[in-house]
mmCIF file of C-alpha atoms in Angstrom:
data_model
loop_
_atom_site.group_PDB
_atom_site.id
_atom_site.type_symbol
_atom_site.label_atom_id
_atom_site.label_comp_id
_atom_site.label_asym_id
_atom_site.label_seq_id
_atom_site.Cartn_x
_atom_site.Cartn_y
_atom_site.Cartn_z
ATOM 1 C CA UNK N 1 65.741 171.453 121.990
ATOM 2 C CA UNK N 2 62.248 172.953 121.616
ATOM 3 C CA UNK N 3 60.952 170.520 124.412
ATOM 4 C CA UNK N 4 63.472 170.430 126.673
ATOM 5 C CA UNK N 5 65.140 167.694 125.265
ATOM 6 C CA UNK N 6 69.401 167.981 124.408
ATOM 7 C CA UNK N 7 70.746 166.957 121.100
ATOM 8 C CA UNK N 8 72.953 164.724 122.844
ATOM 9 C CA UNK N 9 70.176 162.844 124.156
ATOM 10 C CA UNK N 10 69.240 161.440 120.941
ATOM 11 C CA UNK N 11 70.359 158.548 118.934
ATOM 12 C CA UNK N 12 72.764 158.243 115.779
ATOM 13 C CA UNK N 13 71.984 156.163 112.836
ATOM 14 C CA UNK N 14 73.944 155.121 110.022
ATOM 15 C CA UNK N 15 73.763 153.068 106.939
ATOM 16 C CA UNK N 16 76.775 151.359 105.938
ATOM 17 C CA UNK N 17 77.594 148.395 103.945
ATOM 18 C CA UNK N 18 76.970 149.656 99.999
ATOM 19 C CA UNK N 19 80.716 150.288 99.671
ATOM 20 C CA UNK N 20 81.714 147.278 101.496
ATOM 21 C CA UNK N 21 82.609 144.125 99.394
ATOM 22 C CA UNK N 22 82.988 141.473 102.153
ATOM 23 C CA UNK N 23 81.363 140.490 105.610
ATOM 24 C CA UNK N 24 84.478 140.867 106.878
ATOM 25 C CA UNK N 25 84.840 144.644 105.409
ATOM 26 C CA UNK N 26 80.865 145.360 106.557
ATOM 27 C CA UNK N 27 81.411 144.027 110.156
ATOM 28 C CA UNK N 28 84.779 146.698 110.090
ATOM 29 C CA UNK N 29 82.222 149.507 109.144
ATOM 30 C CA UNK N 30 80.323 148.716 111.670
ATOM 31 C CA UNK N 31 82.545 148.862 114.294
ATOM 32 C CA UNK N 32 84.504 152.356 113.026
ATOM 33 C CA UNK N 33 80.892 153.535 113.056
ATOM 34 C CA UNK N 34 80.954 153.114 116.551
ATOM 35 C CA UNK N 35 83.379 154.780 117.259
ATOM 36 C CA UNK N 36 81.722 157.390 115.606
ATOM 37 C CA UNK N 37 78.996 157.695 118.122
ATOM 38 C CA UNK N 38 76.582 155.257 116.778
ATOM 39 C CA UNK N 39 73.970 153.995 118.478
ATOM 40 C CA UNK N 40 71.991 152.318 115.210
ATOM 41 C CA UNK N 41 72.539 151.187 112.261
ATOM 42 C CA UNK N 42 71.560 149.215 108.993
ATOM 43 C CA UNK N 43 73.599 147.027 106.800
ATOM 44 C CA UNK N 44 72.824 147.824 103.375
ATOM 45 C CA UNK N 45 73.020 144.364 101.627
ATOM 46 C CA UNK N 46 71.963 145.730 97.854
ATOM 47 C CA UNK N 47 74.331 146.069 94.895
ATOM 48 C CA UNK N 48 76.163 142.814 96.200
ATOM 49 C CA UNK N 49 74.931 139.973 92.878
ATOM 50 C CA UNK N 50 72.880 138.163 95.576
ATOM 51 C CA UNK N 51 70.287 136.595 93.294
ATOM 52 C CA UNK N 52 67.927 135.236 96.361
ATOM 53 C CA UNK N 53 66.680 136.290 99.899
ATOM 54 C CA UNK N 54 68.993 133.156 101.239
ATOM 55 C CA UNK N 55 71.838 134.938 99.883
ATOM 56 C CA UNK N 56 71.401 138.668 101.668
ATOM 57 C CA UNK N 57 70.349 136.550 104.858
ATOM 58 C CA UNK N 58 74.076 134.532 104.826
ATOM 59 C CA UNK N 59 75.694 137.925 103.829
ATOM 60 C CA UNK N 60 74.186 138.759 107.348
ATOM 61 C CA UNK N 61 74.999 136.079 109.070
ATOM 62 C CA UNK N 62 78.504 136.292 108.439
ATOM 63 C CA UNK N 63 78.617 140.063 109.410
ATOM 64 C CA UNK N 64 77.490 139.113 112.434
ATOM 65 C CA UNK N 65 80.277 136.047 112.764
ATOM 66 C CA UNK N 66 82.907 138.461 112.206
ATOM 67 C CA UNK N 67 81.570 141.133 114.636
ATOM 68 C CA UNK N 68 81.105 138.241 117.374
ATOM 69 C CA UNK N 69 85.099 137.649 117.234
#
């Protein structure tokens, strides 16, 4: 606001996916958050059991399969 610039003018992140259990249920945040006004976001894929990279990366993948329905 200091520069001229309005509030609305700038981006909204959010974090989601630390509550979410499934792909299915992370790919559902993901879309309420945009209805929130969202324009980024991360997918937090921690606190899941993945024991390997390979694991997070699927848990990704399959976000993104349910999102692309």
């Amino acid at each position: 606001k200091e520069f001229g610039r309005p509030a609305a003018a700038f981006g909204r992140e959010v974090v989601v996916g630390r509550a979410d259990r499934s792909a299915a249920d992370a790919a559902r945040s993901l879309e309420a958050a945009r209805t929130w006004g969202a324009t980024h976001a991360a997918l937090d894929t921690m606190g899941k059991g993945f024991e390997s990279a390979e694991a997070h990366i699927a848990f990704l993948r399959e976000v993104r399969r349910h999102i692309s329905q």
